PDB file of C-alpha atoms and ligand atoms in Angstrom:
ATOM      1  CA  UNK A  50    -202.808 -53.035 142.963  1.00  0.00           C
ATOM      2  CA  UNK A  51    -201.128 -53.752 139.409  1.00  0.00           C
ATOM      3  CA  UNK A  52    -198.077 -56.651 138.903  1.00  0.00           C
ATOM      4  CA  UNK A  53    -195.398 -56.382 139.756  1.00  0.00           C
ATOM      5  CA  UNK A  54    -196.079 -53.363 142.216  1.00  0.00           C
ATOM      6  CA  UNK A  55    -196.885 -56.469 145.237  1.00  0.00           C
ATOM      7  CA  UNK A  56    -193.753 -57.928 144.439  1.00  0.00           C
ATOM      8  CA  UNK A  57    -191.447 -54.959 144.448  1.00  0.00           C
ATOM      9  CA  UNK A  58    -193.020 -53.454 147.445  1.00  0.00           C
ATOM     10  CA  UNK A  59    -192.429 -56.958 149.133  1.00  0.00           C
ATOM     11  CA  UNK A  60    -189.051 -57.293 148.054  1.00  0.00           C
ATOM     12  CA  UNK A  61    -188.108 -53.251 149.066  1.00  0.00           C
ATOM     13  CA  UNK A  62    -189.673 -54.148 152.563  1.00  0.00           C
ATOM     14  CA  UNK A  63    -187.678 -57.639 153.022  1.00  0.00           C
ATOM     15  CA  UNK A  64    -184.540 -55.674 152.047  1.00  0.00           C
ATOM     16  CA  UNK A  65    -185.647 -52.832 154.544  1.00  0.00           C
ATOM     17  CA  UNK A  66    -185.709 -55.101 157.428  1.00  0.00           C
ATOM     18  CA  UNK A  67    -182.463 -57.237 156.491  1.00  0.00           C
ATOM     19  CA  UNK A  68    -180.499 -53.981 156.059  1.00  0.00           C
ATOM     20  CA  UNK A  69    -181.995 -52.131 158.956  1.00  0.00           C
ATOM     21  CA  UNK A  70    -181.370 -55.224 161.431  1.00  0.00           C
ATOM     22  CA  UNK A  71    -177.412 -55.381 160.075  1.00  0.00           C
ATOM     23  CA  UNK A  72    -177.127 -51.811 160.751  1.00  0.00           C
ATOM     24  CA  UNK A  73    -178.482 -52.513 164.399  1.00  0.00           C
ATOM     25  CA  UNK A  74    -175.592 -55.286 164.207  1.00  0.00           C
ATOM     26  CA  UNK A  75    -177.717 -58.309 164.163  1.00  0.00           C
ATOM     27  CA  UNK A  76    -176.663 -61.679 163.721  1.00  0.00           C
ATOM     28  CA  UNK A  77    -176.795 -62.365 159.296  1.00  0.00           C
ATOM     29  CA  UNK A  78    -179.017 -65.139 160.185  1.00  0.00           C
ATOM     30  CA  UNK A  79    -181.413 -63.127 161.932  1.00  0.00           C
ATOM     31  CA  UNK A  80    -181.436 -60.533 159.688  1.00  0.00           C
ATOM     32  CA  UNK A  81    -181.979 -63.196 156.555  1.00  0.00           C
ATOM     33  CA  UNK A  82    -184.516 -64.974 158.800  1.00  0.00           C
ATOM     34  CA  UNK A  83    -186.590 -61.588 159.322  1.00  0.00           C
ATOM     35  CA  UNK A  84    -186.319 -60.674 155.991  1.00  0.00           C
ATOM     36  CA  UNK A  85    -187.397 -63.842 154.533  1.00  0.00           C
ATOM     37  CA  UNK A  86    -190.232 -63.904 156.829  1.00  0.00           C
ATOM     38  CA  UNK A  87    -191.324 -60.059 155.897  1.00  0.00           C
ATOM     39  CA  UNK A  88    -191.316 -61.332 152.037  1.00  0.00           C
ATOM     40  CA  UNK A  89    -193.138 -64.650 152.680  1.00  0.00           C
ATOM     41  CA  UNK A  90    -195.820 -63.051 154.602  1.00  0.00           C
ATOM     42  CA  UNK A  91    -197.439 -60.738 151.851  1.00  0.00           C
ATOM     43  CA  UNK A  92    -197.309 -64.075 149.600  1.00  0.00           C
ATOM     44  CA  UNK A  93    -199.195 -65.805 151.823  1.00  0.00           C
ATOM     45  CA  UNK A  94    -201.739 -63.514 153.135  1.00  0.00           C
ATOM     46  CA  UNK A  95    -202.263 -61.115 150.396  1.00  0.00           C
ATOM     47  CA  UNK A  96    -205.044 -59.469 150.080  1.00  0.00           C
ATOM     48  CA  UNK A  97    -204.900 -59.140 146.004  1.00  0.00           C
ATOM     49  CA  UNK A  98    -205.823 -61.475 143.772  1.00  0.00           C
ATOM     50  CA  UNK A  99    -202.436 -63.196 142.892  1.00  0.00           C
ATOM     51  CA  UNK A 100    -201.640 -66.750 141.069  1.00  0.00           C
ATOM     52  CA  UNK A 101    -199.719 -69.349 142.526  1.00  0.00           C
ATOM     53  CA  UNK A 102    -196.261 -68.426 140.633  1.00  0.00           C
ATOM     54  CA  UNK A 103    -196.467 -64.476 141.693  1.00  0.00           C
ATOM     55  CA  UNK A 104    -197.056 -65.536 145.297  1.00  0.00           C
ATOM     56  CA  UNK A 105    -193.721 -68.298 144.900  1.00  0.00           C
ATOM     57  CA  UNK A 106    -191.592 -65.184 143.130  1.00  0.00           C
ATOM     58  CA  UNK A 107    -192.677 -62.589 145.869  1.00  0.00           C
ATOM     59  CA  UNK A 108    -191.390 -65.062 148.726  1.00  0.00           C
ATOM     60  CA  UNK A 109    -188.591 -66.190 147.242  1.00  0.00           C
ATOM     61  CA  UNK A 110    -187.542 -63.138 145.554  1.00  0.00           C
ATOM     62  CA  UNK A 111    -185.460 -61.487 148.587  1.00  0.00           C
ATOM     63  CA  UNK A 112    -183.409 -64.775 149.906  1.00  0.00           C
ATOM     64  CA  UNK A 113    -182.295 -65.140 146.156  1.00  0.00           C
ATOM     65  CA  UNK A 114    -181.537 -61.576 145.529  1.00  0.00           C
ATOM     66  CA  UNK A 115    -179.637 -61.360 148.694  1.00  0.00           C
ATOM     67  CA  UNK A 116    -177.612 -64.612 147.393  1.00  0.00           C
ATOM     68  CA  UNK A 117    -177.218 -62.906 144.019  1.00  0.00           C
ATOM     69  CA  UNK A 118    -175.918 -59.583 145.357  1.00  0.00           C
ATOM     70  CA  UNK A 119    -173.213 -61.063 147.306  1.00  0.00           C
ATOM     71  CA  UNK A 120    -174.007 -58.921 149.931  1.00  0.00           C
ATOM     72  CA  UNK A 121    -174.462 -61.517 152.683  1.00  0.00           C
ATOM     73  CA  UNK A 122    -170.703 -63.516 152.658  1.00  0.00           C
ATOM     74  CA  UNK A 123    -171.480 -63.583 156.702  1.00  0.00           C
ATOM     75  CA  UNK A 124    -174.443 -65.656 156.388  1.00  0.00           C
ATOM     76  CA  UNK A 125    -173.345 -69.284 156.905  1.00  0.00           C
ATOM     77  CA  UNK A 126    -174.156 -72.028 154.277  1.00  0.00           C
ATOM     78  CA  UNK A 127    -176.859 -73.721 156.761  1.00  0.00           C
ATOM     79  CA  UNK A 128    -178.529 -70.284 156.606  1.00  0.00           C
ATOM     80  CA  UNK A 129    -179.568 -70.695 153.216  1.00  0.00           C
ATOM     81  CA  UNK A 130    -181.641 -74.075 154.048  1.00  0.00           C
ATOM     82  CA  UNK A 131    -183.955 -71.944 156.111  1.00  0.00           C
ATOM     83  CA  UNK A 132    -186.268 -70.578 153.459  1.00  0.00           C
ATOM     84  CA  UNK A 133    -186.156 -74.125 152.380  1.00  0.00           C
ATOM     85  CA  UNK A 134    -187.368 -75.007 155.448  1.00  0.00           C
ATOM     86  CA  UNK A 135    -190.149 -72.635 155.665  1.00  0.00           C
ATOM     87  CA  UNK A 136    -191.053 -73.732 152.198  1.00  0.00           C
ATOM     88  CA  UNK A 137    -191.547 -77.427 153.410  1.00  0.00           C
ATOM     89  CA  UNK A 138    -193.413 -76.368 156.238  1.00  0.00           C
ATOM     90  CA  UNK A 139    -195.972 -74.227 154.017  1.00  0.00           C
ATOM     91  CA  UNK A 140    -196.275 -77.346 151.704  1.00  0.00           C
ATOM     92  CA  UNK A 141    -195.724 -80.541 153.279  1.00  0.00           C
ATOM     93  CA  UNK A 142    -194.734 -83.158 150.655  1.00  0.00           C
ATOM     94  CA  UNK A 143    -197.980 -84.726 151.076  1.00  0.00           C
ATOM     95  CA  UNK A 144    -199.993 -81.561 149.925  1.00  0.00           C
ATOM     96  CA  UNK A 145    -197.669 -81.425 147.305  1.00  0.00           C
ATOM     97  CA  UNK A 146    -198.156 -84.904 146.168  1.00  0.00           C
ATOM     98  CA  UNK A 147    -201.809 -84.306 145.650  1.00  0.00           C
ATOM     99  CA  UNK A 148    -201.733 -80.750 144.361  1.00  0.00           C
ATOM    100  CA  UNK A 149    -199.320 -77.889 144.611  1.00  0.00           C
ATOM    101  CA  UNK A 150    -200.331 -74.536 145.565  1.00  0.00           C
ATOM    102  CA  UNK A 151    -202.422 -72.888 142.792  1.00  0.00           C
ATOM    103  CA  UNK A 152    -205.593 -70.804 144.012  1.00  0.00           C
ATOM    104  CA  UNK A 153    -208.842 -70.406 142.400  1.00  0.00           C
ATOM    105  CA  UNK A 154    -208.725 -67.124 140.190  1.00  0.00           C
ATOM    106  CA  UNK A 155    -210.916 -64.554 141.450  1.00  0.00           C
ATOM    107  CA  UNK A 156    -214.319 -64.403 139.491  1.00  0.00           C
ATOM    108  CA  UNK A 157    -213.913 -68.233 138.439  1.00  0.00           C
ATOM    109  CA  UNK A 158    -217.664 -69.313 139.966  1.00  0.00           C
ATOM    110  CA  UNK A 159    -219.640 -66.275 139.215  1.00  0.00           C
ATOM    111  CA  UNK A 160    -222.967 -67.796 137.964  1.00  0.00           C
ATOM    112  CA  UNK A 161    -222.346 -71.148 139.473  1.00  0.00           C
ATOM    113  CA  UNK A 162    -225.293 -71.191 141.270  1.00  0.00           C
ATOM    114  CA  UNK A 163    -227.774 -71.282 138.273  1.00  0.00           C
ATOM    115  CA  UNK A 164    -226.097 -74.644 137.630  1.00  0.00           C
ATOM    116  CA  UNK A 165    -225.813 -75.750 141.145  1.00  0.00           C
ATOM    117  CA  UNK A 166    -228.955 -74.337 143.216  1.00  0.00           C
ATOM    118  CA  UNK A 167    -228.307 -75.356 147.022  1.00  0.00           C
ATOM    119  CA  UNK A 168    -230.716 -74.673 149.709  1.00  0.00           C
ATOM    120  CA  UNK A 169    -229.987 -72.010 151.965  1.00  0.00           C
ATOM    121  CA  UNK A 170    -227.491 -72.828 154.566  1.00  0.00           C
ATOM    122  CA  UNK A 171    -226.059 -75.955 152.883  1.00  0.00           C
ATOM    123  CA  UNK A 172    -222.970 -77.619 153.839  1.00  0.00           C
ATOM    124  CA  UNK A 173    -220.335 -76.646 151.554  1.00  0.00           C
ATOM    125  CA  UNK A 174    -216.986 -78.086 151.800  1.00  0.00           C
ATOM    126  CA  UNK A 175    -213.820 -77.106 150.194  1.00  0.00           C
ATOM    127  CA  UNK A 176    -211.529 -79.786 150.014  1.00  0.00           C
ATOM    128  CA  UNK A 177    -207.673 -78.413 150.129  1.00  0.00           C
ATOM    129  CA  UNK A 178    -208.813 -74.921 150.436  1.00  0.00           C
ATOM    130  CA  UNK A 179    -204.784 -73.410 150.456  1.00  0.00           C
ATOM    131  CA  UNK A 180    -205.009 -69.743 151.177  1.00  0.00           C
ATOM    132  CA  UNK A 181    -209.286 -70.032 150.705  1.00  0.00           C
ATOM    133  CA  UNK A 182    -209.514 -68.380 147.105  1.00  0.00           C
ATOM    134  CA  UNK A 183    -212.033 -70.933 146.187  1.00  0.00           C
ATOM    135  CA  UNK A 184    -214.158 -70.821 149.271  1.00  0.00           C
ATOM    136  CA  UNK A 185    -213.962 -66.463 148.675  1.00  0.00           C
ATOM    137  CA  UNK A 186    -215.394 -66.910 145.265  1.00  0.00           C
ATOM    138  CA  UNK A 187    -218.141 -69.679 146.877  1.00  0.00           C
ATOM    139  CA  UNK A 188    -218.892 -67.396 149.635  1.00  0.00           C
ATOM    140  CA  UNK A 189    -219.872 -64.834 146.436  1.00  0.00           C
ATOM    141  CA  UNK A 190    -222.085 -67.333 144.993  1.00  0.00           C
ATOM    142  CA  UNK A 191    -223.572 -68.977 147.925  1.00  0.00           C
ATOM    143  CA  UNK A 192    -223.731 -66.201 150.683  1.00  0.00           C
ATOM    144  CA  UNK A 193    -225.953 -68.530 152.872  1.00  0.00           C
ATOM    145  CA  UNK A 194    -224.080 -71.689 152.879  1.00  0.00           C
ATOM    146  CA  UNK A 195    -221.917 -72.736 155.620  1.00  0.00           C
ATOM    147  CA  UNK A 196    -218.711 -72.911 154.204  1.00  0.00           C
ATOM    148  CA  UNK A 197    -215.990 -75.232 155.582  1.00  0.00           C
ATOM    149  CA  UNK A 198    -212.357 -75.977 154.340  1.00  0.00           C
ATOM    150  CA  UNK A 199    -209.963 -78.751 155.052  1.00  0.00           C
ATOM    151  CA  UNK A 200    -205.840 -78.118 154.523  1.00  0.00           C
ATOM    152  CA  UNK A 201    -203.069 -79.890 154.948  1.00  0.00           C
ATOM    153  CA  UNK A 202    -200.273 -77.432 155.669  1.00  0.00           C
ATOM    154  CA  UNK A 203    -200.544 -75.682 158.946  1.00  0.00           C
ATOM    155  CA  UNK A 204    -199.170 -72.356 157.710  1.00  0.00           C
ATOM    156  CA  UNK A 205    -201.564 -72.007 154.824  1.00  0.00           C
ATOM    157  CA  UNK A 206    -204.708 -73.463 157.079  1.00  0.00           C
ATOM    158  CA  UNK A 207    -204.092 -70.373 159.623  1.00  0.00           C
ATOM    159  CA  UNK A 208    -203.272 -68.007 156.730  1.00  0.00           C
ATOM    160  CA  UNK A 209    -206.749 -69.587 155.235  1.00  0.00           C
ATOM    161  CA  UNK A 210    -209.001 -68.714 158.373  1.00  0.00           C
ATOM    162  CA  UNK A 211    -207.235 -65.142 158.810  1.00  0.00           C
ATOM    163  CA  UNK A 212    -208.690 -64.761 155.244  1.00  0.00           C
ATOM    164  CA  UNK A 213    -212.240 -66.419 155.699  1.00  0.00           C
ATOM    165  CA  UNK A 214    -214.050 -65.480 158.687  1.00  0.00           C
ATOM    166  CA  UNK A 215    -217.123 -66.831 157.195  1.00  0.00           C
ATOM    167  CA  UNK A 216    -216.023 -69.923 156.978  1.00  0.00           C
ATOM    168  CA  UNK A 217    -214.829 -72.883 159.642  1.00  0.00           C
ATOM    169  CA  UNK A 218    -211.146 -73.993 158.531  1.00  0.00           C
ATOM    170  CA  UNK A 219    -209.426 -77.304 160.168  1.00  0.00           C
ATOM    171  CA  UNK A 220    -206.455 -78.778 159.212  1.00  0.00           C
ATOM    172  CA  UNK A 221    -206.422 -82.195 158.039  1.00  0.00           C
ATOM    173  CA  UNK A 222    -206.099 -84.755 155.185  1.00  0.00           C
ATOM    174  CA  UNK A 223    -208.711 -84.702 152.436  1.00  0.00           C
ATOM    175  CA  UNK A 224    -208.899 -87.956 151.654  1.00  0.00           C
ATOM    176  CA  UNK A 225    -209.987 -88.864 155.605  1.00  0.00           C
ATOM    177  CA  UNK A 226    -212.301 -85.945 156.091  1.00  0.00           C
ATOM    178  CA  UNK A 227    -215.679 -87.117 155.794  1.00  0.00           C
ATOM    179  CA  UNK A 228    -217.356 -85.541 152.884  1.00  0.00           C
ATOM    180  CA  UNK A 229    -221.267 -86.945 153.829  1.00  0.00           C
ATOM    181  CA  UNK A 230    -222.770 -83.971 155.513  1.00  0.00           C
ATOM    182  CA  UNK A 231    -221.730 -81.506 152.273  1.00  0.00           C
ATOM    183  CA  UNK A 232    -224.484 -80.962 149.797  1.00  0.00           C
ATOM    184  CA  UNK A 233    -221.467 -79.187 147.687  1.00  0.00           C
ATOM    185  CA  UNK A 234    -217.870 -80.441 147.685  1.00  0.00           C
ATOM    186  CA  UNK A 235    -215.451 -78.434 145.790  1.00  0.00           C
ATOM    187  CA  UNK A 236    -211.840 -79.591 144.450  1.00  0.00           C
ATOM    188  CA  UNK A 237    -209.109 -77.938 142.690  1.00  0.00           C
ATOM    189  CA  UNK A 238    -206.540 -81.123 142.847  1.00  0.00           C
ATOM    190  CA  UNK A 239    -204.787 -82.751 140.081  1.00  0.00           C
ATOM    191  CA  UNK A 240    -205.905 -84.764 137.441  1.00  0.00           C
ATOM    192  CA  UNK A 241    -204.234 -87.673 138.858  1.00  0.00           C
ATOM    193  CA  UNK A 242    -206.292 -87.117 142.220  1.00  0.00           C
ATOM    194  CA  UNK A 243    -209.477 -87.154 140.307  1.00  0.00           C
ATOM    195  CA  UNK A 244    -210.382 -90.789 140.094  1.00  0.00           C
ATOM    196  CA  UNK A 245    -209.752 -91.016 144.047  1.00  0.00           C
ATOM    197  CA  UNK A 246    -211.837 -88.050 144.225  1.00  0.00           C
ATOM    198  CA  UNK A 247    -214.426 -89.699 142.447  1.00  0.00           C
ATOM    199  CA  UNK A 248    -214.458 -92.906 144.375  1.00  0.00           C
ATOM    200  CA  UNK A 249    -214.481 -91.051 148.052  1.00  0.00           C
ATOM    201  CA  UNK A 250    -217.610 -88.487 146.498  1.00  0.00           C
ATOM    202  CA  UNK A 251    -219.519 -91.930 145.177  1.00  0.00           C
ATOM    203  CA  UNK A 252    -219.485 -93.524 148.087  1.00  0.00           C
ATOM    204  CA  UNK A 253    -219.863 -90.161 150.495  1.00  0.00           C
ATOM    205  CA  UNK A 254    -222.159 -87.840 149.123  1.00  0.00           C
ATOM    206  CA  UNK A 255    -225.515 -88.260 149.667  1.00  0.00           C
ATOM    207  CA  UNK A 256    -227.962 -88.432 146.816  1.00  0.00           C
ATOM    208  CA  UNK A 257    -228.570 -84.966 145.122  1.00  0.00           C
ATOM    209  CA  UNK A 258    -225.216 -83.623 146.527  1.00  0.00           C
ATOM    210  CA  UNK A 259    -222.739 -82.388 144.209  1.00  0.00           C
ATOM    211  CA  UNK A 260    -218.803 -82.887 143.239  1.00  0.00           C
ATOM    212  CA  UNK A 261    -217.200 -79.450 141.709  1.00  0.00           C
ATOM    213  CA  UNK A 262    -214.283 -79.885 140.095  1.00  0.00           C
ATOM    214  CA  UNK A 263    -212.106 -76.874 138.683  1.00  0.00           C
ATOM    215  CA  UNK A 264    -210.283 -77.879 135.585  1.00  0.00           C
ATOM    216  CA  UNK A 265    -209.943 -81.250 136.116  1.00  0.00           C
ATOM    217  CA  UNK A 266    -212.708 -83.461 134.413  1.00  0.00           C
ATOM    218  CA  UNK A 267    -213.775 -86.870 136.119  1.00  0.00           C
ATOM    219  CA  UNK A 268    -213.310 -88.693 132.629  1.00  0.00           C
ATOM    220  CA  UNK A 269    -214.855 -91.957 134.182  1.00  0.00           C
ATOM    221  CA  UNK A 270    -218.366 -90.330 134.769  1.00  0.00           C
ATOM    222  CA  UNK A 271    -220.772 -88.366 132.621  1.00  0.00           C
ATOM    223  CA  UNK A 272    -220.649 -84.603 133.959  1.00  0.00           C
ATOM    224  CA  UNK A 273    -224.346 -83.155 134.901  1.00  0.00           C
ATOM    225  CA  UNK A 274    -223.487 -79.862 134.220  1.00  0.00           C
ATOM    226  CA  UNK A 275    -220.138 -77.804 133.129  1.00  0.00           C
ATOM    227  CA  UNK A 276    -219.607 -74.179 133.918  1.00  0.00           C
ATOM    228  CA  UNK A 277    -217.608 -71.514 132.167  1.00  0.00           C
ATOM    229  CA  UNK A 278    -214.848 -69.766 133.822  1.00  0.00           C
ATOM    230  CA  UNK A 279    -213.926 -66.335 132.626  1.00  0.00           C
ATOM    231  CA  UNK A 280    -210.294 -67.491 131.900  1.00  0.00           C
ATOM    232  CA  UNK A 281    -211.578 -70.421 129.827  1.00  0.00           C
ATOM    233  CA  UNK A 282    -211.344 -73.120 132.059  1.00  0.00           C
ATOM    234  CA  UNK A 283    -214.275 -75.359 133.110  1.00  0.00           C
ATOM    235  CA  UNK A 284    -215.999 -76.498 136.695  1.00  0.00           C
ATOM    236  CA  UNK A 285    -217.429 -79.716 136.172  1.00  0.00           C
ATOM    237  CA  UNK A 286    -220.167 -81.077 138.203  1.00  0.00           C
ATOM    238  CA  UNK A 287    -221.504 -84.130 139.206  1.00  0.00           C
ATOM    239  CA  UNK A 288    -224.484 -84.358 141.181  1.00  0.00           C
ATOM    240  CA  UNK A 289    -225.252 -88.005 143.008  1.00  0.00           C
ATOM    241  CA  UNK A 290    -225.686 -90.619 141.915  1.00  0.00           C
ATOM    242  CA  UNK A 291    -223.017 -90.035 139.257  1.00  0.00           C
ATOM    243  CA  UNK A 292    -223.683 -91.490 136.169  1.00  0.00           C
ATOM    244  CA  UNK A 293    -220.663 -93.212 134.493  1.00  0.00           C
ATOM    245  CA  UNK A 294    -219.454 -92.242 131.243  1.00  0.00           C
ATOM    246  CA  UNK A 295    -219.992 -94.698 128.509  1.00  0.00           C
ATOM    247  CA  UNK A 296    -216.393 -96.737 127.732  1.00  0.00           C
ATOM    248  CA  UNK A 297    -214.825 -95.214 131.049  1.00  0.00           C
ATOM    249  CA  UNK A 298    -211.296 -95.282 131.883  1.00  0.00           C
ATOM    250  CA  UNK A 299    -211.497 -97.772 134.771  1.00  0.00           C
ATOM    251  CA  UNK A 300    -210.692 -96.014 138.220  1.00  0.00           C
ATOM    252  CA  UNK A 301    -207.517 -96.953 139.844  1.00  0.00           C
TER     253      UNK A 301
HETATM  254  C1  LIG B 613    -204.122 -76.341 143.654  1.00  0.00           C
HETATM  255  S1  LIG B 613    -204.532 -75.762 145.364  1.00  0.00           S
HETATM  256  C2  LIG B 613    -206.029 -75.172 145.422  1.00  0.00           C
HETATM  257  C3  LIG B 613    -205.958 -74.129 146.459  1.00  0.00           C
HETATM  258  C4  LIG B 613    -207.684 -73.697 147.189  1.00  0.00           C
HETATM  259  N1  LIG B 613    -208.493 -75.223 146.602  1.00  0.00           N
HETATM  260  C5  LIG B 613    -208.490 -72.822 145.846  1.00  0.00           C
HETATM  261  O1  LIG B 613    -208.852 -73.492 144.676  1.00  0.00           O
HETATM  262  O2  LIG B 613    -207.804 -71.541 145.784  1.00  0.00           O
HETATM  263  C6  LIG B 613    -204.486 -77.461 146.470  1.00  0.00           C
HETATM  264  C7  LIG B 613    -204.400 -77.439 147.604  1.00  0.00           C
HETATM  265  O3  LIG B 613    -204.627 -78.723 148.179  1.00  0.00           O
HETATM  266  C8  LIG B 613    -203.853 -79.104 149.652  1.00  0.00           C
HETATM  267  N2  LIG B 613    -203.632 -80.174 149.635  1.00  0.00           N
HETATM  268  C9  LIG B 613    -203.379 -80.897 148.916  1.00  0.00           C
HETATM  269  N3  LIG B 613    -203.254 -82.426 149.577  1.00  0.00           N
HETATM  270  C10 LIG B 613    -204.152 -82.058 150.562  1.00  0.00           C
HETATM  271  C11 LIG B 613    -204.324 -83.222 151.685  1.00  0.00           C
HETATM  272  N4  LIG B 613    -204.496 -84.780 151.086  1.00  0.00           N
HETATM  273  N5  LIG B 613    -205.373 -82.601 152.505  1.00  0.00           N
HETATM  274  C12 LIG B 613    -205.753 -81.678 152.403  1.00  0.00           C
HETATM  275  N6  LIG B 613    -205.334 -80.168 151.546  1.00  0.00           N
HETATM  276  C13 LIG B 613    -203.969 -80.653 150.600  1.00  0.00           C
HETATM  277  C14 LIG B 613    -202.675 -78.385 149.030  1.00  0.00           C
HETATM  278  O4  LIG B 613    -202.039 -77.513 150.080  1.00  0.00           O
HETATM  279  C15 LIG B 613    -203.084 -76.649 148.583  1.00  0.00           C
HETATM  280  O5  LIG B 613    -203.380 -75.491 149.307  1.00  0.00           O
END
C-alpha cells in the first residue's frame, strides 16, 4: 500500500472511533484513549513495511490532530498524558538509551547467506528485535535456522511474537541474555552500543560464530566481510575469533 495511504486510513479509523464513541455519549477521555489505541495498533503491527518515523507519524497523527482541531475542549488536561504514557510503555527509557525504534528495511539482508554460511538448524539471535523486521529478513535468508529474539519493551515483544510465529521471542535485556549458544547474533543498535556489543560477543560467542551489525561498524575490529544493503547501508560481519583492528580505538 503506497505511503501515505496507511497513515490516512489509520487516522480515519481513529477519528471514526472517537466520533462514534462521542456520538454514543462516551466520556471524552474514553473516546480519546480508544482513538489513540486504534491509531497506535497499525503503527505497531502493520503488515506493510514501514520505517520507524512513518510508524511514529501514524501513531501520533490522531492525538495531535484532535488537539489541533479544538474539538476536544472537554478532554481534561491530564488525559493528554495518556498517549505519552503509551509511548513510554512502548519504549521504556532503557531501550531508548540503547537504540530507539528503527526497523531493518525490507530486503536489507538478501544475499547474506553467501557471506555467512550457517549450518541447518543453526541458532540465530536478534538482540533487540523490536517488531521483528530483522527476524523476518533473517528467516527469509536462513529458513532452516532456529530464530530467537530478545526485546526489552513488553508491547513490542508481544507484537513481534505475533508477527514472527516462526521465532521464539522473549522479553528481556539483550545485555543480560546469553549469546553463547548462537552461531549468529544480529544487532541494529547505535554506534555508542558497539563497544559493549563487541565486548560481549568476544566473551560469549564460540569460535566460528558471527556477529552481524546493520549500519554501525565495530571500529575496534577488522570486519571479516561486509554485506551491501540495497539502500546503501552495510551489514558489518565479524567472526570469532575477532581480529582487532590496528590502531583501534580502545573499548570503553
Ligand atoms: C533500532 S531498533 C531495531 C529493531 C530490530 N532489531 C530491527 O532491526 O528491525 C532497536 C530495538 O532494540 C530494543 N532495545 C534497545 N535496548 C534494548 C535492551 N537493552 N534489551 C533489549 N532490547 C533493547 C529497542 O526497544 C528497539 O526495539
